[in-house]
Short mmCIF file of C-alpha atoms and ligand atoms in Angstrom, two decimals:
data_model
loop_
_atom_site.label_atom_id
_atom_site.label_comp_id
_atom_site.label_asym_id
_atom_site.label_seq_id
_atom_site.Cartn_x
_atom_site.Cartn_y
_atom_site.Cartn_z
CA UNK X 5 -13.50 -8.29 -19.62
CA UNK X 6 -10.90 -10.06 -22.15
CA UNK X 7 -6.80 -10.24 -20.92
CA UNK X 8 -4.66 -7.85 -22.73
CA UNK X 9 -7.01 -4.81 -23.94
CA UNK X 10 -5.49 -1.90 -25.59
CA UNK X 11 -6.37 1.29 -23.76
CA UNK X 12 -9.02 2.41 -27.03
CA UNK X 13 -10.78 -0.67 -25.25
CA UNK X 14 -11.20 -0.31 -22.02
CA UNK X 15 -14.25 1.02 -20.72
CA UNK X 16 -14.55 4.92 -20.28
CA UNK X 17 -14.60 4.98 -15.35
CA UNK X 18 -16.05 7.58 -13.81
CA UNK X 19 -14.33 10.95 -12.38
CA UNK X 20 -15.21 13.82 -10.59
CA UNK X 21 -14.19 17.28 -11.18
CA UNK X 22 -11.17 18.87 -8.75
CA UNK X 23 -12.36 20.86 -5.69
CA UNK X 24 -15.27 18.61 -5.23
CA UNK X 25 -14.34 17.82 -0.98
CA UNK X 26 -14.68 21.61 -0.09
CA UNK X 27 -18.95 20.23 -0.72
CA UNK X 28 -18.28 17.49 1.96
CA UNK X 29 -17.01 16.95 5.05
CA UNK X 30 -14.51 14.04 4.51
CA UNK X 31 -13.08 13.96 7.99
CA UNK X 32 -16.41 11.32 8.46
CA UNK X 33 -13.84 9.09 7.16
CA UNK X 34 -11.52 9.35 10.44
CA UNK X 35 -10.84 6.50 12.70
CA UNK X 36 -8.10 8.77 14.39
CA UNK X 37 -7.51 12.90 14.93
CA UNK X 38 -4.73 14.78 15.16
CA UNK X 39 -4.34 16.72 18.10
CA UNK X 40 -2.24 20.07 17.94
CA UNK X 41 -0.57 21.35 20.59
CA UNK X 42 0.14 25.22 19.94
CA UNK X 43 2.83 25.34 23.45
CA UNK X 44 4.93 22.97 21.53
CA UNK X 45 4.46 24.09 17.53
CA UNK X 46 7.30 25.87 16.08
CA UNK X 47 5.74 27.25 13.38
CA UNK X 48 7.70 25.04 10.56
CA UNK X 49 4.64 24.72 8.25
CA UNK X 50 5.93 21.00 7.52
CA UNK X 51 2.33 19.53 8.56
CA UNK X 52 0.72 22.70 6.57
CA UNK X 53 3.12 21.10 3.28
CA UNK X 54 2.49 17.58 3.54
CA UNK X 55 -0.97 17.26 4.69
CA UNK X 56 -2.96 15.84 1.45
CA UNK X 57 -5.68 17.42 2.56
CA UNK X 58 -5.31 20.70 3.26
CA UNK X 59 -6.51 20.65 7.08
CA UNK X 60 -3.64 22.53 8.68
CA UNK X 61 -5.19 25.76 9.23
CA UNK X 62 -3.47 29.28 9.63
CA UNK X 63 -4.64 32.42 11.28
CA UNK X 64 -4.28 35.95 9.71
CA UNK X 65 -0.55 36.45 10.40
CA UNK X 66 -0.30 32.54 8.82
CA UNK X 67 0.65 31.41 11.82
CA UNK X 68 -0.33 27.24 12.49
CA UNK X 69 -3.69 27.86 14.08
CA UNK X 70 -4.91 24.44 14.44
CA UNK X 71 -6.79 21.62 12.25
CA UNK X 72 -9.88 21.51 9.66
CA UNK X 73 -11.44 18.50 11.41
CA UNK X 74 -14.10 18.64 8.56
CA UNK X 75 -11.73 17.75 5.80
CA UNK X 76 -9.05 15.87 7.71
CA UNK X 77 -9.19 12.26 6.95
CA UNK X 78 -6.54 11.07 10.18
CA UNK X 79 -3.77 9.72 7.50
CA UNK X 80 -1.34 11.03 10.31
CA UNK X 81 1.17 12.67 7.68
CA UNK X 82 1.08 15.66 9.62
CA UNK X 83 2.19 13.80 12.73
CA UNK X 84 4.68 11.97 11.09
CA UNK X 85 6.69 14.64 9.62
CA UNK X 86 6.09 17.11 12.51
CA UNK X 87 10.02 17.78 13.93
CA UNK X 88 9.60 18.53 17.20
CA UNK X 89 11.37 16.56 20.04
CA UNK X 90 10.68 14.71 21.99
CA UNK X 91 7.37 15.12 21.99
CA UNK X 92 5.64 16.01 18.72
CA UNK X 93 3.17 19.10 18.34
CA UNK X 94 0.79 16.68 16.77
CA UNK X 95 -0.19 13.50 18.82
CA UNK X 96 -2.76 11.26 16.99
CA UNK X 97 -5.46 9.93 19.15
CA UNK X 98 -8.66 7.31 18.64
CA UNK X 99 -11.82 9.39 17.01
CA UNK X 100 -14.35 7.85 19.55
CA UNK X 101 -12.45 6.67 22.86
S1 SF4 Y 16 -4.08 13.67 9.74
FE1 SF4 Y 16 -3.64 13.79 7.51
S2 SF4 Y 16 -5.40 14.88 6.67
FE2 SF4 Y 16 -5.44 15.26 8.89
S3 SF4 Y 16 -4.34 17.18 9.18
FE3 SF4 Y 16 -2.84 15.51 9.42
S4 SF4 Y 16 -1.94 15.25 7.38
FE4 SF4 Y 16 -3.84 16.43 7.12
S1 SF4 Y 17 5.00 20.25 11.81
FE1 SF4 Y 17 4.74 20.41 14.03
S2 SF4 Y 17 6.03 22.14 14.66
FE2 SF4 Y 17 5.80 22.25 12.44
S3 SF4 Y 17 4.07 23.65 12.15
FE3 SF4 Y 17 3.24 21.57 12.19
S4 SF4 Y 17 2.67 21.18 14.33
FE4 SF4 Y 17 4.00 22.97 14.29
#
C-alpha cells in the first residue's frame, strides 16, 4: 500500500451490521468473570450504565439481578465503577481456576 493515500483510495474493510453478538456467545472471549454479590448491591445501576456489553441483567421490577455470562467479555468495567465500600458488589475472579 503507497504512504499518504487519500481516503477515495484506500481499500473499501469489512463491517458487520449492529446487533450481530445477540447470534453469539462472546463471553468465550473471557479470561476473567465478574462475580455479583446481591447482599452487598445497592441497586445504583452504575455497572448496568457502563458495561459495553450489556451483561448486567435486571429482573421484572429492574432490579440488578445478576450477569449475562454469555455476552460478558470480563473487561471488568462493571467492577471498576461499582461504589460500594469496602468491598465491591462485583469481585472479578480467574475464568478457569
Ligand atoms: S466484565 Fe465488562 S462485559 Fe462483563 S458485565 Fe462487567 S462491564 Fe459488562
Ligand atoms: S455498581 Fe455495584 S452496587 Fe451498583 S448496581 Fe452494580 S453491583 Fe450493584
Amino acid at each position: 500500500m503507497k504512504k499518504n493515500m487519500g481516503w477515495k483510495e484506500l481499500p473499501h474493510g469489512d463491517s458487520s451490521p449492529a446487533g450481530t453478538a445477540n447470534e453469539f456467545k462472546t463471553g468465550d472471549w473471557r479470561s476473567e468473570r465478574p462475580v455479583w454479590n446481591k447482599e452487598k448491591c445497592i441497586n445504583c445501576y452504575f455497572c448496568w450504565v457502563y458495561c459495553p456489553d450489556a451483561s448486567i441483567l435486571l429482573d421484572k421490577d429492574n432490579k440488578v439481578a445478576g450477569i449475562d455470562y454469555d455476552h460478558c467479555k470480563g473487561c471488568g468495567i462493571c467492577r471498576a465503577e461499582c461504589p460500594v465500600k469496602p468491598e465491591k458488589a462485583i469481585v472479578m475472579k480467574q475464568e478457569r481456576s
